[in-house]
mmCIF file of C-alpha atoms in Angstrom:
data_model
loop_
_atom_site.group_PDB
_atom_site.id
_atom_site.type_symbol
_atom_site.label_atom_id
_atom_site.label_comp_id
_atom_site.label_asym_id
_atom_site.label_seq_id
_atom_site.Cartn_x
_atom_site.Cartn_y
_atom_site.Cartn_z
ATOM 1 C CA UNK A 1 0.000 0.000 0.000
ATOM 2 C CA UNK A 2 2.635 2.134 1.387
ATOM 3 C CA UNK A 3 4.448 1.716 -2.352
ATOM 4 C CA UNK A 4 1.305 2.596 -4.541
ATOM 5 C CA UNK A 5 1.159 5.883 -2.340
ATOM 6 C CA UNK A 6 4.638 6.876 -3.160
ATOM 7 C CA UNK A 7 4.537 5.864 -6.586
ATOM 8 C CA UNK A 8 1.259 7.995 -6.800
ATOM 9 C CA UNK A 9 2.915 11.247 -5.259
ATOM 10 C CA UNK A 10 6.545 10.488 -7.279
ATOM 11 C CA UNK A 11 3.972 10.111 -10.972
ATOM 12 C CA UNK A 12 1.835 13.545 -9.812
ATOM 13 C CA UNK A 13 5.432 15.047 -9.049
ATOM 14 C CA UNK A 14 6.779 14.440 -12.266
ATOM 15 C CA UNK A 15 3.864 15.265 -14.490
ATOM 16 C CA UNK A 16 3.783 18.706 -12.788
ATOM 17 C CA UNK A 17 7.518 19.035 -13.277
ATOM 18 C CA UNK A 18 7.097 18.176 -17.135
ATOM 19 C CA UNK A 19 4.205 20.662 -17.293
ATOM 20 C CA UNK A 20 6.158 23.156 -15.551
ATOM 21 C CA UNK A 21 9.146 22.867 -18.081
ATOM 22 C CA UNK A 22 6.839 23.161 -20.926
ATOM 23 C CA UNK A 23 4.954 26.041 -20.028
ATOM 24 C CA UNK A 24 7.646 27.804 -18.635
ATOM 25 C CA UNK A 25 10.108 27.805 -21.248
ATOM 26 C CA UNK A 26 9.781 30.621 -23.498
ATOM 27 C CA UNK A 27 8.194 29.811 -26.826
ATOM 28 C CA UNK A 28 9.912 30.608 -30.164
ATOM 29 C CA UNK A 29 8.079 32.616 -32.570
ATOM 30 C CA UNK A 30 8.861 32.509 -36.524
ATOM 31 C CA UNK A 31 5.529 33.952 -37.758
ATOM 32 C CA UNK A 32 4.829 35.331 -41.233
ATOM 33 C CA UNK A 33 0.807 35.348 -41.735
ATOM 34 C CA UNK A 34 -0.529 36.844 -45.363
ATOM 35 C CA UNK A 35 -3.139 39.342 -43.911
ATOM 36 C CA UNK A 36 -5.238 42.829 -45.075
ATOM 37 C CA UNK A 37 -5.074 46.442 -43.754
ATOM 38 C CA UNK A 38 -8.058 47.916 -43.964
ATOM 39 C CA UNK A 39 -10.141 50.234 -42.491
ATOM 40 C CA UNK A 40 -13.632 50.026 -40.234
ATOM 41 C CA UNK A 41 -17.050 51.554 -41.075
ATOM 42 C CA UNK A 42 -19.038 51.426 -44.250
ATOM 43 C CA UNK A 43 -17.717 52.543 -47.584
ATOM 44 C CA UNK A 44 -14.265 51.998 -46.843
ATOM 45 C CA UNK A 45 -13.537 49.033 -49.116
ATOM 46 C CA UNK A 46 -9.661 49.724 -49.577
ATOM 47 C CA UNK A 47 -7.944 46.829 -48.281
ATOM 48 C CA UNK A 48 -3.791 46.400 -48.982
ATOM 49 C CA UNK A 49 -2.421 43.268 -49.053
ATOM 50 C CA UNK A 50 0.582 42.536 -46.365
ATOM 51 C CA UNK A 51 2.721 40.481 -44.399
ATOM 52 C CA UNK A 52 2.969 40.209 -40.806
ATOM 53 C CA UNK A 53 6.007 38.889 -39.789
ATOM 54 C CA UNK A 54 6.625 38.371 -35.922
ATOM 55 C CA UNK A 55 9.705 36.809 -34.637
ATOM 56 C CA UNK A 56 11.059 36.721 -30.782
ATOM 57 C CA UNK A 57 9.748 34.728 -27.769
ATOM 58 C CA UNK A 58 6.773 34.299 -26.188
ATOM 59 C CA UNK A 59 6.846 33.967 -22.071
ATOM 60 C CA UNK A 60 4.082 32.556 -19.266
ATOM 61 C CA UNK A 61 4.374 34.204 -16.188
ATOM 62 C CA UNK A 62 3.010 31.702 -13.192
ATOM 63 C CA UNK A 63 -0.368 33.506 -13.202
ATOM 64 C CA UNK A 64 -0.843 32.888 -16.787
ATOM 65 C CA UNK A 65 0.495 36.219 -17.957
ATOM 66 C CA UNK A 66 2.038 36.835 -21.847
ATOM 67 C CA UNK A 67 5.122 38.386 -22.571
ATOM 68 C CA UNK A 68 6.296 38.662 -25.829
ATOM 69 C CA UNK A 69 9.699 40.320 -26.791
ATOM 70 C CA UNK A 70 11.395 40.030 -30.325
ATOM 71 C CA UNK A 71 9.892 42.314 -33.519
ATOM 72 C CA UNK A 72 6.817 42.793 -35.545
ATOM 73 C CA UNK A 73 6.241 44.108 -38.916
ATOM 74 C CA UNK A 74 3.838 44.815 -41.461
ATOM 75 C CA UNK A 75 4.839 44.371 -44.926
ATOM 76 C CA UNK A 76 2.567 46.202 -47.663
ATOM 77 C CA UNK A 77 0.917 48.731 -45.667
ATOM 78 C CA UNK A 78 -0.024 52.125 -45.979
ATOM 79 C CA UNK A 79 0.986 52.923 -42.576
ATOM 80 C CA UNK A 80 3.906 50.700 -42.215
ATOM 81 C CA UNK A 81 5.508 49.974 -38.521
ATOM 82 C CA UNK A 82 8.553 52.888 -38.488
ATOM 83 C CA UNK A 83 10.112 50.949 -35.885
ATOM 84 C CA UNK A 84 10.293 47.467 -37.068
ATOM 85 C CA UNK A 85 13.932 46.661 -36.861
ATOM 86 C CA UNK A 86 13.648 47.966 -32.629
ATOM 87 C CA UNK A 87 13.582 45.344 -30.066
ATOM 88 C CA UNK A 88 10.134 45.156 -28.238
ATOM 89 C CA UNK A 89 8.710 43.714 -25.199
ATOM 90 C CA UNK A 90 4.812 43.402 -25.094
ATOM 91 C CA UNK A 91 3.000 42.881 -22.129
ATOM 92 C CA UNK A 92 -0.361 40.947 -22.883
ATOM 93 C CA UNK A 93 -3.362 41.359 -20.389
ATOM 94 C CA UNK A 94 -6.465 39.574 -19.301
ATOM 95 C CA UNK A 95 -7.772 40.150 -22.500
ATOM 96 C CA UNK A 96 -5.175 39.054 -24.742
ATOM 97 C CA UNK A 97 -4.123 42.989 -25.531
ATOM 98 C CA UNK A 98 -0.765 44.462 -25.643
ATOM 99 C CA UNK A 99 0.617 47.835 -26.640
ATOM 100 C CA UNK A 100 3.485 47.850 -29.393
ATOM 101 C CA UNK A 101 5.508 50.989 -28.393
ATOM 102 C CA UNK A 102 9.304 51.256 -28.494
ATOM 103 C CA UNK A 103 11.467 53.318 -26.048
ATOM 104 C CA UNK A 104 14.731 54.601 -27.050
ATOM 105 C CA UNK A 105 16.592 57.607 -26.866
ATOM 106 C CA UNK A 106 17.263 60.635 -29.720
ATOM 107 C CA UNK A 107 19.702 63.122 -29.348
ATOM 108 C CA UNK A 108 20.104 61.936 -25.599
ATOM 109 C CA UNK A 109 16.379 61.960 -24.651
ATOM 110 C CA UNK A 110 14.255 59.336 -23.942
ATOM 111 C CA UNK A 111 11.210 58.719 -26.542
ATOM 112 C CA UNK A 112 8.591 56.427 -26.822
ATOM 113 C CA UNK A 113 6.781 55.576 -29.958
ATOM 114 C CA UNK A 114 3.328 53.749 -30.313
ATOM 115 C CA UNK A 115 2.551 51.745 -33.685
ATOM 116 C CA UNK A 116 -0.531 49.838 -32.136
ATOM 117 C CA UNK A 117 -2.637 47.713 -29.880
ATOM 118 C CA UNK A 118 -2.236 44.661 -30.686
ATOM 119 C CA UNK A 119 -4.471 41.133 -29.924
ATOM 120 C CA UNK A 120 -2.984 37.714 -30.511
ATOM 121 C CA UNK A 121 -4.036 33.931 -30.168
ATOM 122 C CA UNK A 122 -2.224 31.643 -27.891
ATOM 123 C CA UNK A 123 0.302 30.008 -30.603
ATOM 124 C CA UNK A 124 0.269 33.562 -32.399
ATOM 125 C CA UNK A 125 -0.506 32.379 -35.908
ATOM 126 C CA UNK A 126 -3.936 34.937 -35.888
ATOM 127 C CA UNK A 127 -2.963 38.698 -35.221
ATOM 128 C CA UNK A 128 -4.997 41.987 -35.154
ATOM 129 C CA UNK A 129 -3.379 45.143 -34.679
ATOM 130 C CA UNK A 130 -5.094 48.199 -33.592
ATOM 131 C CA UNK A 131 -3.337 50.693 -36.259
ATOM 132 C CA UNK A 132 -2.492 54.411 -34.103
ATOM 133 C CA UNK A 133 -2.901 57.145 -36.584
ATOM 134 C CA UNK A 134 -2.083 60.926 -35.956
ATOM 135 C CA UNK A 135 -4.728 63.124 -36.722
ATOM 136 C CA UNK A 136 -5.225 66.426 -35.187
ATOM 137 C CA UNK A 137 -5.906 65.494 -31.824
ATOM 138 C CA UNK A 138 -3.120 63.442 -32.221
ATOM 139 C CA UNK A 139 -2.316 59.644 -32.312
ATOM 140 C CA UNK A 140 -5.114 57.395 -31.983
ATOM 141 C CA UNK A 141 -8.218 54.434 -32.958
ATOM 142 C CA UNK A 142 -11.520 55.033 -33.126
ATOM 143 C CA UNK A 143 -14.000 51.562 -33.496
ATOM 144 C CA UNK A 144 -16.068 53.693 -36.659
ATOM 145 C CA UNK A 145 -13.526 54.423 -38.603
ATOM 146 C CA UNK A 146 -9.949 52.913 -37.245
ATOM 147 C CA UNK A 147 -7.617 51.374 -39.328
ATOM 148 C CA UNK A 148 -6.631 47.798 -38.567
ATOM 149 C CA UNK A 149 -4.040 45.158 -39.962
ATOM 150 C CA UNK A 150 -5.674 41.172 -39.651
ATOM 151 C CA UNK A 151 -4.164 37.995 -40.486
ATOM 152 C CA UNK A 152 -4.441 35.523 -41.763
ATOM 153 C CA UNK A 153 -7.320 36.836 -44.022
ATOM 154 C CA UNK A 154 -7.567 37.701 -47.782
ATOM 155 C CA UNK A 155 -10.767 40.149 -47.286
ATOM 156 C CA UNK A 156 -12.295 42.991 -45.132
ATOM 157 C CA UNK A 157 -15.247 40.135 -44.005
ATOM 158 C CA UNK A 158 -12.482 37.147 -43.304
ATOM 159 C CA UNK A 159 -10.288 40.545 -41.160
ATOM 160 C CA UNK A 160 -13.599 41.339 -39.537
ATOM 161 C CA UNK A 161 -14.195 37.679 -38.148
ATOM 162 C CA UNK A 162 -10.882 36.927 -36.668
ATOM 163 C CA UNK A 163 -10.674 40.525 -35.415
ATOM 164 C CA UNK A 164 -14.003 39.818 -33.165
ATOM 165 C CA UNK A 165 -13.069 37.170 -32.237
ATOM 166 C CA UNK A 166 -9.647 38.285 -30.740
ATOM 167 C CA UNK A 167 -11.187 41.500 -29.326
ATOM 168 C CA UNK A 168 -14.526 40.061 -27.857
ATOM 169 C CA UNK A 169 -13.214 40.319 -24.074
ATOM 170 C CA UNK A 170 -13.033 43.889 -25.075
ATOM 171 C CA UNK A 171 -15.671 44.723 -27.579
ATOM 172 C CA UNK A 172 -19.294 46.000 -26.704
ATOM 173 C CA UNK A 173 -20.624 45.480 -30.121
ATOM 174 C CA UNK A 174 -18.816 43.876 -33.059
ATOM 175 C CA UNK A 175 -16.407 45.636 -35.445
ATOM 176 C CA UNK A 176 -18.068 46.400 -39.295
#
């Protein structure tokens, strides 16, 4: 009796330890997903054709927590990423959003610059990113009219499906 007990406690020990060293290590990410830019709202039907390539690591914190750090960037569109060669680190919250913004210093100050919000599945193979545009009020998104880069998708309506989905933890209606 006294050896099924052990053997029980040794088994439960090392399946946690193998789950442990596979969640914990930091996944590789080689990702390059054909996708659309395009923009939100009715009669906006431009959509540009690009390539969202994503390379670096992907990290669980013990509470379940994302962190990626490597590089993104968007191939083909209008608003390209200025800062794709830059190191980032992107902290992912409860609902699977993180902001892609780059600190680094010009002319010995320190700067910060914001492509997008970005929302990503688990293995990182479906991607939205929340485009920031300056206008006059500055840079921002708006939900009407914002611009948005989806993948993998060929069209505004496949963009629109896997860009609900990712943002429904933070959506109050869906995106058109």
């Amino acid at each position: 009796m006294k050896k099924v007990i052990v053997s029980s406690i040794l088994l439960i020990f090392l399946v946690a330890i193998g789950f442990g060293v596979y969640y914990f290590i930091p996944k590789t990410v080689n990702e390059s997903i054909k996708g659309v830019e395009y923009q939100l709202g009715s009669g906006h039907d431009q959509v540009n054709a690009v390539t969202i390539k994503i390379k670096g690591k992907l990290h669980h914190s013990l509470l379940g927590k994302r962190r990626f750090i490597g590089s993104i960037d968007v191939k083909g569109a209008n608003y390209p990423n200025p800062n794709k060669d830059r190191k980032l680190e992107i902290a992912f919250d409860q609902n699977g959003m993180g902001i892609i913004e780059y600190g680094y210093f010009k002319n010995g100050h320190p700067k910060i610059d914001s492509y997008g919000i970005i929302f990503a599945n688990k293995d990182f193979n479906k991607v939205t990113i929340e485009e920031l545009r300056e206008d006059h009020n500055g840079k921002g998104w708006s939900g009407k009219d914002g611009w948005v880069v989806t993948g993998p998708a060929n069209s505004k309506s496949e963009a629109l499906i896997i860009t609900n989905e990712l943002m429904k933890k933070v959506l109050h209606n869906k995106l058109k």
